[in-house]
PDB file of C-alpha atoms in Angstrom:
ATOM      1  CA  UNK A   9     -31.901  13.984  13.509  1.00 57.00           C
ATOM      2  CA  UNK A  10     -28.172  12.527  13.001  1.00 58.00           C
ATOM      3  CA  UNK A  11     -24.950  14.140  13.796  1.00 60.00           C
ATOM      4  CA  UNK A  12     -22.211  13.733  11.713  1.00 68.00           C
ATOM      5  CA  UNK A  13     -18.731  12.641  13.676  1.00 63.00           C
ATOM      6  CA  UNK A  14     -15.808  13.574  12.356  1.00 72.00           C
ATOM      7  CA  UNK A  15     -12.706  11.608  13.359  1.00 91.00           C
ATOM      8  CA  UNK A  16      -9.203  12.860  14.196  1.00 93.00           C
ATOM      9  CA  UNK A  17      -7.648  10.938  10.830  1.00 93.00           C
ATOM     10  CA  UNK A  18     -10.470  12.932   9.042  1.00 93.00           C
ATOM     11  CA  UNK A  19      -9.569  16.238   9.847  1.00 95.00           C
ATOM     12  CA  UNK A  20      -5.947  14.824   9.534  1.00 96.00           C
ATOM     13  CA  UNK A  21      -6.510  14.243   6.230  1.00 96.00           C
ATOM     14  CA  UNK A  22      -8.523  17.916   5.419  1.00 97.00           C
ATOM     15  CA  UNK A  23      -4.465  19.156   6.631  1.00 98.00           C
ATOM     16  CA  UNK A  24      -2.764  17.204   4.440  1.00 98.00           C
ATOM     17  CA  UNK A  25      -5.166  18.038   1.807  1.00 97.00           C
ATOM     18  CA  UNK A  26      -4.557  21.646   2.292  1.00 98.00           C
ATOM     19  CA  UNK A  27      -0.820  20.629   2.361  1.00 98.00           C
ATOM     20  CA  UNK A  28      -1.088  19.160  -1.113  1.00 97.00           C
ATOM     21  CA  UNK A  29      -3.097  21.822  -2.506  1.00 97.00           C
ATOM     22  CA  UNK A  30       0.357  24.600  -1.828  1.00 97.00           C
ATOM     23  CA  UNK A  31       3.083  21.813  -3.066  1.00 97.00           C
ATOM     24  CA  UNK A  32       1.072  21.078  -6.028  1.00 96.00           C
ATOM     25  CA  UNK A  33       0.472  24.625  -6.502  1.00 96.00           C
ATOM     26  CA  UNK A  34       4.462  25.317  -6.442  1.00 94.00           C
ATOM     27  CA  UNK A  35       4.911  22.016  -8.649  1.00 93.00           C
ATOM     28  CA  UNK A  36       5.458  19.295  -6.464  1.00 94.00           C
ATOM     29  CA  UNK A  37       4.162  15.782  -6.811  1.00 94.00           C
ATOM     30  CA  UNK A  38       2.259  14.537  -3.971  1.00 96.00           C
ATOM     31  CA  UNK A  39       0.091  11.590  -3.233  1.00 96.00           C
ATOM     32  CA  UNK A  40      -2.143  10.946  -0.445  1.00 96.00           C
ATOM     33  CA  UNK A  41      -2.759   7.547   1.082  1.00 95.00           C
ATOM     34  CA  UNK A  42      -6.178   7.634   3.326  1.00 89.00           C
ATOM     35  CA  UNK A  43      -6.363   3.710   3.672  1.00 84.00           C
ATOM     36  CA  UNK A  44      -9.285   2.459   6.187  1.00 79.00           C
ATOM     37  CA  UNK A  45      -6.738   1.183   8.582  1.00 81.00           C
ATOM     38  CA  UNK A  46      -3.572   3.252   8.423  1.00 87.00           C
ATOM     39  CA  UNK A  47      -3.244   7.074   9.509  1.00 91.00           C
ATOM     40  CA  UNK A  48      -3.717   9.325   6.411  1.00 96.00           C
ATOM     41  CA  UNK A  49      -0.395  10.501   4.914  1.00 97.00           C
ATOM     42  CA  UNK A  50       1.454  12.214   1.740  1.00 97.00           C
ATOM     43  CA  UNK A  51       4.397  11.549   0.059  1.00 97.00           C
ATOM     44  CA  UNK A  52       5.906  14.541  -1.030  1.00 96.00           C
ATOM     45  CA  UNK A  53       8.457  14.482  -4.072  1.00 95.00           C
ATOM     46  CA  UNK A  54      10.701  16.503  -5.858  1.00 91.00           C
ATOM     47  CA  UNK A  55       9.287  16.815  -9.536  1.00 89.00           C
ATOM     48  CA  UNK A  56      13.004  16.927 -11.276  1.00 89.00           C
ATOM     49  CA  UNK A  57      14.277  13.640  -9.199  1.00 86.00           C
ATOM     50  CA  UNK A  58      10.754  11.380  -7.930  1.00 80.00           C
ATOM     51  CA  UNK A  59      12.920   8.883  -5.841  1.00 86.00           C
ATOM     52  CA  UNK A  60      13.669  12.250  -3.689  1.00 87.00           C
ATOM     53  CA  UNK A  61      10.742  11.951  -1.273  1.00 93.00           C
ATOM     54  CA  UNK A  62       9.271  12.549   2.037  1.00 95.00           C
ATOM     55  CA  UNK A  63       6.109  11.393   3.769  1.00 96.00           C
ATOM     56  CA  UNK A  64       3.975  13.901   5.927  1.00 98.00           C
ATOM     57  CA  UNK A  65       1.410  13.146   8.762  1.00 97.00           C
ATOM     58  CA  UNK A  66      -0.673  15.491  10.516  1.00 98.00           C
ATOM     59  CA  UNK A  67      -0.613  15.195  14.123  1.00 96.00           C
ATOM     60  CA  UNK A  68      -3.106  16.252  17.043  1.00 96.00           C
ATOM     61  CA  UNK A  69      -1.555  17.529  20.094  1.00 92.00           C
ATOM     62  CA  UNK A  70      -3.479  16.641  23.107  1.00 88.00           C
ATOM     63  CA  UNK A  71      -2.229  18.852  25.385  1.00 91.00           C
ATOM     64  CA  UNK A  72      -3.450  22.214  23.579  1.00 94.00           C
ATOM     65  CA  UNK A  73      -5.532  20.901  20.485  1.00 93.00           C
ATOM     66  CA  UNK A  74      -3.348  21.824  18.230  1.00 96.00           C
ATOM     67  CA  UNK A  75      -2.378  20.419  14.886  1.00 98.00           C
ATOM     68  CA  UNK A  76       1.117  20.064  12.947  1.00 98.00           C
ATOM     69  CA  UNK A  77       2.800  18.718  10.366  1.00 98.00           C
ATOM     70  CA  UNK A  78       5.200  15.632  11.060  1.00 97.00           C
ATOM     71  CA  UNK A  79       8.041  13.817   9.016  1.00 95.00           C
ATOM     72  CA  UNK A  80       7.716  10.320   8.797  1.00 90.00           C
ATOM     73  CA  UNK A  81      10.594   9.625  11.252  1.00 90.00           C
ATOM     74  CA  UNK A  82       8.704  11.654  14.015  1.00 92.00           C
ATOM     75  CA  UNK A  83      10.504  15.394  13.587  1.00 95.00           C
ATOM     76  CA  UNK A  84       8.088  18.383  13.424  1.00 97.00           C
ATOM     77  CA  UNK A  85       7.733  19.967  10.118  1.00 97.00           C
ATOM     78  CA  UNK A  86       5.668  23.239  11.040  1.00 97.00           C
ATOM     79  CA  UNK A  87       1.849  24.140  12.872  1.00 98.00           C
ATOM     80  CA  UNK A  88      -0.711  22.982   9.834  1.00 98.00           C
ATOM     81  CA  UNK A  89      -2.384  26.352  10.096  1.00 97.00           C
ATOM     82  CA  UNK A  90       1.071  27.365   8.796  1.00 98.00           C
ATOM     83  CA  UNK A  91       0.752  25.643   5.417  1.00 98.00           C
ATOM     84  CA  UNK A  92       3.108  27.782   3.333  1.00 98.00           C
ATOM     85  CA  UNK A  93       5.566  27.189   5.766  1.00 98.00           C
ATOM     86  CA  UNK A  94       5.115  23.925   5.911  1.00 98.00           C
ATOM     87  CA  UNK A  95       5.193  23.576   2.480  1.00 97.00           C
ATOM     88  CA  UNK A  96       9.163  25.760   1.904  1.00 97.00           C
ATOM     89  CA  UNK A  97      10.263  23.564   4.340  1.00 96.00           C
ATOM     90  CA  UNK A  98       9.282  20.475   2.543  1.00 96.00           C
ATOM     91  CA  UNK A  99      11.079  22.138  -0.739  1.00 93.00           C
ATOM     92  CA  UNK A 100      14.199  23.016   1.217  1.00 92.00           C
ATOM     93  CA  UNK A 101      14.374  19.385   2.589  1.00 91.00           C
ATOM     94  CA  UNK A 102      14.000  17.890  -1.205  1.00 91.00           C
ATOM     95  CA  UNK A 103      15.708  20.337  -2.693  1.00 87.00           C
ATOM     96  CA  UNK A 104      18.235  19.124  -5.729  1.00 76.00           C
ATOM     97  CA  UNK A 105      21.237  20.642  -4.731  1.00 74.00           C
ATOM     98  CA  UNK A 106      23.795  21.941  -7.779  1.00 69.00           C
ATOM     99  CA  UNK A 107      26.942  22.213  -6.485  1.00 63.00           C
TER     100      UNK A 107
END
């Protein structure tokens, strides 16, 4: 019998793939990048200006196991089990504003 191991960048990347599934949902570009030797990410954009982007990680905390979403400069987005708000904060942030 063989158990299955799942890493932390895999469930990292099962977040981020629930992340992409909302911002696509609400129109949003998004890419993931889940290279071999680089922690799993997304680039979020804004669909009416591309060059207006953000990259998201999904982070472990190892004090109480729990998971959030990240900027890529290290500021905390939201919990990941709070994807929708994860996801209006992300399309506040890239917002195009009309002034």
């Amino acid at each position: 019998m063989s158990a299955q191991v799942i890493t932390e960048a895999e469930v990292a990347l099962g977040h981020l793939e629930s992340l992409t599934d909302e911002l696509r949902a609400r129109g949003w570009a998004v890419e993931i990048a889940a290279f071999g030797d680089r922690w799993p990410s997304a680039t979020v954009a804004n669909p009416e200006l591309t060059g207006l982007n953000e990259t998201v990680i999904a982070v472990l905390d190892h004090t109480d196991r729990s998971w959030s979403f990240f900027y890529g400069w290290g500021e905390r987005i939201a919990p990941c089990a709070e994807v929708h708000r994860a996801a209006t904060a992300l399309a506040r942030v890239l917002a195009v504003r009309r002034d």
